[in-house]
């Protein structure tokens, strides 16, 4: 039986020669799992524009599929038009389209306010050339006025022309299944692939989760905090929790998994092997 599920790994563009070398090694390790694609994030306001493209091109030169992210906040239509043309001139056909967050110090929101406007712009300018992924939030985006509003805004992105979606990470599988049911009830039929965050630095994960609206369950916080500096136990519990989550998601029909690798292969490889993918 052929496996139609989509598995992918996300990187951020490294800034130093050391980071670039480390990412090459990470890629070699993860490429053996034959993901459908690697994706590379894009700093809001265009801060990593060159790094995103050069990382994508390096991955493609190694013979793997790669999708750049593109965030529109703080940009003009001209900026975005130029980036899309540049991507297209390199033969790129797969994009993760996002609003992004206004970087501190940047005042102008730019000409795009929401991701649905970016998706519509890409479709208007390039027709079906790009496969467009968008972001989804099973636990809802932190700035959403209400859960209902956020669901409708997600549907808007799909109606604007998104082909598939990747979710923010979460640790509660029910939130994902309910989100999928609710958007399907609103007519959405694109694949919504769960984003998976391996647990490495737990303190950092909690701080980041508070900002991006992902919930770290109380029982997990309590257990992790009790481990104090015992990094081996933190790693072991983190691996168990994330592997069980992936197992449950795939068993429940999730159309694949997208791993936030943070440019490291170790934890993701262990989860992958445990899942027997
Ligand atoms: C898979 C994934 C990859 C990511 N990669 C990057 C990256 O590379 N670079 C980066 O900077 N950030 C990235 N992010 C973070 C993302 O940019 C932020 O979460 C950002 O705050 C929202 O982006 P969005 O595309 O989901 O925005 P939107 O879909 O525009 O939603 C943002 C908020 O506005 C509301 N909204 C949406 N449309 C409308 C509308 N038409 N009218 C009124 N309200 C509306 C929504 O309910 C939500 O609260 C990523 C997130 C995910 C899940």
Tab-separated table of C-alpha atoms and ligand atoms in Angstrom:
chain	number	residue	atom	x	y	z
A	1	UNK	CA	0.000	0.000	0.000
A	2	UNK	CA	1.430	3.393	-0.866
A	3	UNK	CA	1.749	5.921	1.928
A	4	UNK	CA	0.148	9.185	0.795
A	5	UNK	CA	0.917	10.933	4.057
A	6	UNK	CA	3.231	13.959	4.019
A	7	UNK	CA	6.237	14.103	6.312
A	8	UNK	CA	8.401	17.217	6.434
A	9	UNK	CA	11.110	18.875	8.499
A	10	UNK	CA	11.433	22.584	9.234
A	11	UNK	CA	14.681	24.550	9.633
A	12	UNK	CA	15.538	28.171	10.291
A	13	UNK	CA	18.259	29.825	8.175
A	14	UNK	CA	21.518	29.683	10.144
A	15	UNK	CA	23.424	32.932	10.606
A	16	UNK	CA	26.976	31.704	11.195
A	17	UNK	CA	29.398	29.444	9.334
A	18	UNK	CA	29.166	27.040	12.273
A	19	UNK	CA	25.365	27.045	12.083
A	20	UNK	CA	25.484	26.373	8.334
A	21	UNK	CA	27.829	23.407	8.860
A	22	UNK	CA	25.642	22.027	11.671
A	23	UNK	CA	22.538	22.272	9.502
A	24	UNK	CA	24.264	20.345	6.708
A	25	UNK	CA	24.916	17.474	9.099
A	26	UNK	CA	21.348	17.651	10.428
A	27	UNK	CA	20.030	17.490	6.880
A	28	UNK	CA	22.135	14.484	5.986
A	29	UNK	CA	20.732	12.641	8.999
A	30	UNK	CA	17.122	13.599	8.301
A	31	UNK	CA	17.307	13.063	4.528
A	32	UNK	CA	17.649	9.317	5.115
A	33	UNK	CA	13.992	9.336	6.280
A	34	UNK	CA	12.992	10.567	2.809
A	35	UNK	CA	10.669	13.407	3.850
A	36	UNK	CA	8.412	14.892	1.149
A	37	UNK	CA	10.123	18.239	1.733
A	38	UNK	CA	12.186	20.429	4.033
A	39	UNK	CA	10.932	23.931	4.786
A	40	UNK	CA	12.929	27.002	5.772
A	41	UNK	CA	11.504	29.845	7.863
A	42	UNK	CA	11.502	33.489	6.846
A	43	UNK	CA	12.105	36.298	9.379
A	44	UNK	CA	9.167	38.712	9.510
A	45	UNK	CA	9.934	41.948	7.710
A	46	UNK	CA	12.320	40.134	5.371
A	47	UNK	CA	15.110	39.870	7.946
A	48	UNK	CA	16.274	36.453	6.691
A	49	UNK	CA	15.369	36.861	3.025
A	50	UNK	CA	18.802	35.907	1.684
A	51	UNK	CA	19.391	33.201	4.288
A	52	UNK	CA	16.035	31.585	3.564
A	53	UNK	CA	16.663	31.425	-0.166
A	54	UNK	CA	20.288	30.270	0.096
A	55	UNK	CA	19.309	27.498	2.525
A	56	UNK	CA	16.495	26.360	0.224
A	57	UNK	CA	18.824	26.359	-2.780
A	58	UNK	CA	21.454	24.378	-0.894
A	59	UNK	CA	18.878	21.752	0.062
A	60	UNK	CA	17.655	21.502	-3.522
A	61	UNK	CA	21.230	21.209	-4.807
A	62	UNK	CA	21.531	18.134	-2.585
A	63	UNK	CA	18.587	16.633	-4.444
A	64	UNK	CA	15.783	17.222	-1.921
A	65	UNK	CA	12.544	19.181	-2.189
A	66	UNK	CA	12.510	22.423	-0.213
A	67	UNK	CA	9.873	25.079	0.443
A	68	UNK	CA	10.708	28.590	1.610
A	69	UNK	CA	8.361	30.289	4.077
A	70	UNK	CA	7.260	33.796	3.165
A	71	UNK	CA	5.791	36.236	5.686
A	72	UNK	CA	4.134	39.421	4.504
A	73	UNK	CA	3.780	41.714	7.526
A	74	UNK	CA	5.833	44.885	7.147
A	75	UNK	CA	6.246	44.338	3.394
A	76	UNK	CA	4.975	46.201	0.383
A	77	UNK	CA	3.363	44.495	-2.568
A	78	UNK	CA	6.484	45.337	-4.559
A	79	UNK	CA	8.739	43.555	-2.007
A	80	UNK	CA	6.563	40.452	-2.067
A	81	UNK	CA	6.270	40.531	-5.849
A	82	UNK	CA	10.079	40.635	-6.151
A	83	UNK	CA	10.556	37.746	-3.711
A	84	UNK	CA	7.979	35.606	-5.518
A	85	UNK	CA	9.647	36.295	-8.845
A	86	UNK	CA	13.021	35.401	-7.371
A	87	UNK	CA	11.631	32.137	-5.975
A	88	UNK	CA	10.026	31.348	-9.298
A	89	UNK	CA	13.202	32.128	-11.252
A	90	UNK	CA	14.924	29.408	-9.192
A	91	UNK	CA	12.208	26.901	-10.059
A	92	UNK	CA	10.640	26.952	-6.587
A	93	UNK	CA	7.013	25.761	-6.669
A	94	UNK	CA	6.154	25.256	-2.994
A	95	UNK	CA	5.726	28.050	-0.430
A	96	UNK	CA	4.573	28.350	3.189
A	97	UNK	CA	2.621	31.643	3.204
A	98	UNK	CA	2.289	33.512	6.509
A	99	UNK	CA	1.425	36.839	7.967
A	100	UNK	CA	4.353	36.825	10.426
A	101	UNK	CA	4.632	39.080	13.466
A	102	UNK	CA	5.811	42.673	13.397
A	103	UNK	CA	9.413	42.657	14.669
A	104	UNK	CA	10.010	44.931	17.676
A	105	UNK	CA	11.103	48.370	16.498
A	106	UNK	CA	9.201	48.083	13.217
A	107	UNK	CA	6.198	50.377	13.202
A	108	UNK	CA	4.712	49.983	9.732
A	109	UNK	CA	2.469	46.963	9.249
A	110	UNK	CA	2.973	47.172	5.473
A	111	UNK	CA	0.495	46.520	2.708
A	112	UNK	CA	-0.670	43.065	3.764
A	113	UNK	CA	-2.584	42.733	7.023
A	114	UNK	CA	-3.391	39.035	7.044
A	115	UNK	CA	-2.158	35.843	5.450
A	116	UNK	CA	-5.329	35.423	3.371
A	117	UNK	CA	-4.334	38.605	1.511
A	118	UNK	CA	-0.896	37.120	0.779
A	119	UNK	CA	-2.431	33.867	-0.480
A	120	UNK	CA	-4.830	35.802	-2.734
A	121	UNK	CA	-1.912	37.911	-4.027
A	122	UNK	CA	0.189	34.838	-4.858
A	123	UNK	CA	-2.739	33.252	-6.710
A	124	UNK	CA	-3.515	36.487	-8.585
A	125	UNK	CA	0.103	36.941	-9.677
A	126	UNK	CA	1.164	33.338	-10.270
A	127	UNK	CA	-1.997	31.292	-10.802
A	128	UNK	CA	-1.390	27.665	-9.849
A	129	UNK	CA	2.412	27.819	-10.119
A	130	UNK	CA	2.949	27.527	-6.348
A	131	UNK	CA	1.668	24.899	-3.954
A	132	UNK	CA	0.688	27.128	-1.024
A	133	UNK	CA	0.768	25.963	2.586
A	134	UNK	CA	-0.757	28.106	5.347
A	135	UNK	CA	-0.627	28.006	9.156
A	136	UNK	CA	-3.407	26.537	11.317
A	137	UNK	CA	-3.926	26.900	15.087
A	138	UNK	CA	-5.754	23.992	16.766
A	139	UNK	CA	-5.534	25.865	20.092
A	140	UNK	CA	-6.266	29.171	18.341
A	141	UNK	CA	-4.026	32.051	17.451
A	142	UNK	CA	-3.156	34.227	20.469
A	143	UNK	CA	-4.510	37.394	18.820
A	144	UNK	CA	-7.790	35.850	17.666
A	145	UNK	CA	-10.873	37.684	18.907
A	146	UNK	CA	-12.605	34.362	19.515
A	147	UNK	CA	-12.254	30.699	18.608
A	148	UNK	CA	-15.101	31.103	16.121
A	149	UNK	CA	-13.431	34.079	14.484
A	150	UNK	CA	-10.134	32.222	14.161
A	151	UNK	CA	-11.818	29.225	12.524
A	152	UNK	CA	-13.501	31.539	10.029
A	153	UNK	CA	-10.213	33.317	9.350
A	154	UNK	CA	-8.564	29.977	8.653
A	155	UNK	CA	-11.358	29.133	6.200
A	156	UNK	CA	-10.722	32.512	4.522
A	157	UNK	CA	-7.106	31.500	3.818
A	158	UNK	CA	-8.256	28.241	2.294
A	159	UNK	CA	-10.856	30.013	0.164
A	160	UNK	CA	-8.125	32.423	-0.986
A	161	UNK	CA	-6.315	29.422	-2.505
A	162	UNK	CA	-4.263	27.479	0.070
A	163	UNK	CA	-3.528	23.871	-0.942
A	164	UNK	CA	-2.621	22.500	2.482
A	165	UNK	CA	-1.911	23.611	6.034
A	166	UNK	CA	0.599	22.969	8.793
A	167	UNK	CA	-0.421	23.542	12.383
A	168	UNK	CA	1.223	25.362	15.231
A	169	UNK	CA	2.582	22.742	17.624
A	170	UNK	CA	0.343	21.451	20.390
A	171	UNK	CA	0.386	18.659	22.946
A	172	UNK	CA	-3.348	17.995	23.002
A	173	UNK	CA	-4.435	15.712	20.163
A	174	UNK	CA	-8.137	16.395	20.834
A	175	UNK	CA	-7.650	20.077	20.025
A	176	UNK	CA	-6.285	19.046	16.607
A	177	UNK	CA	-9.073	16.565	15.818
A	178	UNK	CA	-11.750	19.046	16.847
A	179	UNK	CA	-10.159	21.819	14.793
A	180	UNK	CA	-10.105	19.559	11.722
A	181	UNK	CA	-13.749	18.519	12.278
A	182	UNK	CA	-14.850	22.119	12.671
A	183	UNK	CA	-13.133	23.457	9.567
A	184	UNK	CA	-14.291	20.445	7.549
A	185	UNK	CA	-17.833	21.248	8.650
A	186	UNK	CA	-17.220	24.698	7.129
A	187	UNK	CA	-16.295	23.121	3.791
A	188	UNK	CA	-12.491	22.849	4.101
A	189	UNK	CA	-11.069	19.713	2.493
A	190	UNK	CA	-7.328	20.422	2.282
A	191	UNK	CA	-4.832	18.317	4.297
A	192	UNK	CA	-4.032	19.843	7.703
A	193	UNK	CA	-0.721	18.392	8.844
A	194	UNK	CA	0.108	18.582	12.573
A	195	UNK	CA	3.254	20.534	13.473
A	196	UNK	CA	5.307	18.617	16.028
A	197	UNK	CA	7.729	20.214	18.493
A	198	UNK	CA	10.206	17.836	20.122
A	199	UNK	CA	10.902	18.700	23.756
A	200	UNK	CA	14.519	19.651	24.394
A	201	UNK	CA	14.932	22.761	26.562
A	202	UNK	CA	11.731	22.653	28.617
A	203	UNK	CA	12.038	26.145	30.175
A	204	UNK	CA	12.487	27.676	26.745
A	205	UNK	CA	9.579	25.663	25.360
A	206	UNK	CA	7.260	26.972	28.116
A	207	UNK	CA	8.278	30.597	27.514
A	208	UNK	CA	7.815	30.238	23.759
A	209	UNK	CA	4.492	28.423	24.199
A	210	UNK	CA	3.143	31.253	26.370
A	211	UNK	CA	3.921	33.683	23.548
A	212	UNK	CA	2.535	31.671	20.643
A	213	UNK	CA	-0.544	30.365	22.434
A	214	UNK	CA	0.383	26.658	22.545
A	215	UNK	CA	-0.660	24.994	25.780
A	216	UNK	CA	1.834	22.915	27.731
A	217	UNK	CA	-0.378	20.706	29.954
A	218	UNK	CA	-0.101	21.285	33.696
A	219	UNK	CA	0.737	17.651	34.406
A	220	UNK	CA	3.673	17.842	32.002
A	221	UNK	CA	4.951	21.124	33.475
A	222	UNK	CA	4.722	19.676	36.992
A	223	UNK	CA	6.590	16.519	36.065
A	224	UNK	CA	9.278	18.338	34.099
A	225	UNK	CA	9.800	20.897	36.874
A	226	UNK	CA	10.245	18.090	39.395
A	227	UNK	CA	13.172	16.776	37.322
A	228	UNK	CA	15.080	20.042	37.953
A	229	UNK	CA	18.513	19.603	36.263
A	230	UNK	CA	18.028	15.936	35.405
A	231	UNK	CA	18.287	16.413	31.643
A	232	UNK	CA	18.221	12.675	30.904
A	233	UNK	CA	14.786	12.301	32.549
A	234	UNK	CA	13.478	15.443	30.837
A	235	UNK	CA	14.619	14.088	27.481
A	236	UNK	CA	13.126	10.654	28.146
A	237	UNK	CA	9.710	11.992	29.198
A	238	UNK	CA	9.725	14.483	26.315
A	239	UNK	CA	10.385	11.695	23.830
A	240	UNK	CA	7.605	9.529	25.305
A	241	UNK	CA	5.074	12.369	25.235
A	242	UNK	CA	5.875	13.456	21.684
A	243	UNK	CA	6.001	9.903	20.297
A	244	UNK	CA	2.631	9.059	21.879
A	245	UNK	CA	1.162	12.266	20.471
A	246	UNK	CA	2.399	11.445	16.941
A	247	UNK	CA	1.127	7.894	17.242
A	248	UNK	CA	-2.303	9.088	18.260
A	249	UNK	CA	-2.447	11.694	15.520
A	250	UNK	CA	-1.492	9.242	12.780
A	251	UNK	CA	-3.835	6.556	14.125
A	252	UNK	CA	-6.643	9.153	14.125
A	253	UNK	CA	-6.084	9.948	10.450
A	254	UNK	CA	-3.675	12.924	10.449
A	255	UNK	CA	-2.362	13.294	6.874
A	256	UNK	CA	1.299	13.383	7.940
A	257	UNK	CA	3.596	15.204	10.379
A	258	UNK	CA	5.714	18.353	10.108
A	259	UNK	CA	8.601	18.449	12.587
A	260	UNK	CA	9.982	21.702	13.997
A	261	UNK	CA	13.573	20.494	14.138
A	262	UNK	CA	15.247	23.670	15.504
A	263	UNK	CA	18.071	22.581	13.172
A	264	UNK	CA	18.889	19.468	15.237
A	265	UNK	CA	18.329	15.888	14.130
A	266	UNK	CA	18.677	13.966	17.411
A	267	UNK	CA	15.230	14.088	19.020
A	268	UNK	CA	13.339	14.071	15.738
A	269	UNK	CA	15.267	10.997	14.537
A	270	UNK	CA	14.474	9.138	17.751
A	271	UNK	CA	10.768	9.981	17.501
A	272	UNK	CA	10.772	8.925	13.840
A	273	UNK	CA	12.432	5.596	14.603
A	274	UNK	CA	10.102	4.895	17.509
A	275	UNK	CA	7.108	5.554	15.278
A	276	UNK	CA	8.474	2.981	12.845
A	277	UNK	CA	7.783	5.241	9.883
B	1	LIG	C1	3.668	26.172	10.309
B	1	LIG	C2	4.053	27.573	10.742
B	1	LIG	C3	5.168	28.180	10.163
B	1	LIG	C4	5.540	29.463	10.521
B	1	LIG	N1	6.638	30.040	9.921
B	1	LIG	C5	6.943	31.329	10.162
B	1	LIG	C6	8.006	31.983	9.476
B	1	LIG	O1	8.711	31.388	8.681
B	1	LIG	N2	8.231	33.295	9.742
B	1	LIG	C7	7.461	34.005	10.627
B	1	LIG	O2	7.707	35.204	10.815
B	1	LIG	N3	6.454	33.417	11.317
B	1	LIG	C8	6.173	32.104	11.097
B	1	LIG	N4	5.126	31.510	11.773
B	1	LIG	C9	4.409	32.266	12.808
B	1	LIG	C10	3.254	33.102	12.221
B	1	LIG	O3	3.759	34.069	11.335
B	1	LIG	C11	2.543	33.783	13.403
B	1	LIG	O4	1.865	32.822	14.156
B	1	LIG	C12	1.641	34.959	13.042
B	1	LIG	O5	1.244	35.600	14.261
B	1	LIG	C13	0.364	34.571	12.317
B	1	LIG	O6	0.599	34.188	11.033
B	1	LIG	P1	-0.598	33.559	10.138
B	1	LIG	O7	-0.046	33.393	8.786
B	1	LIG	O8	-1.195	32.417	10.823
B	1	LIG	O9	-1.591	34.821	10.183
B	1	LIG	P2	-3.125	35.021	9.824
B	1	LIG	O10	-3.735	33.829	9.202
B	1	LIG	O11	-3.181	36.310	9.082
B	1	LIG	O12	-3.794	35.184	11.273
B	1	LIG	C14	-3.257	36.109	12.230
B	1	LIG	C15	-4.377	36.592	13.158
B	1	LIG	O13	-5.261	37.458	12.466
B	1	LIG	C16	-6.591	36.925	12.430
B	1	LIG	N5	-7.052	37.099	11.047
B	1	LIG	C17	-6.653	36.386	9.959
B	1	LIG	N6	-7.251	36.844	8.847
B	1	LIG	C18	-8.035	37.870	9.212
B	1	LIG	C19	-8.896	38.750	8.509
B	1	LIG	N7	-9.023	38.666	7.173
B	1	LIG	N8	-9.567	39.701	9.228
B	1	LIG	C20	-9.419	39.791	10.572
B	1	LIG	N9	-8.607	38.978	11.286
B	1	LIG	C21	-7.929	38.038	10.626
B	1	LIG	C22	-6.466	35.467	12.819
B	1	LIG	O14	-7.638	34.988	13.470
B	1	LIG	C23	-5.246	35.477	13.738
B	1	LIG	O15	-5.612	35.860	15.048
B	1	LIG	C24	4.762	30.191	11.481
B	1	LIG	C25	3.654	29.560	12.077
B	1	LIG	C26	3.290	28.279	11.720
B	1	LIG	C27	2.108	27.620	12.393
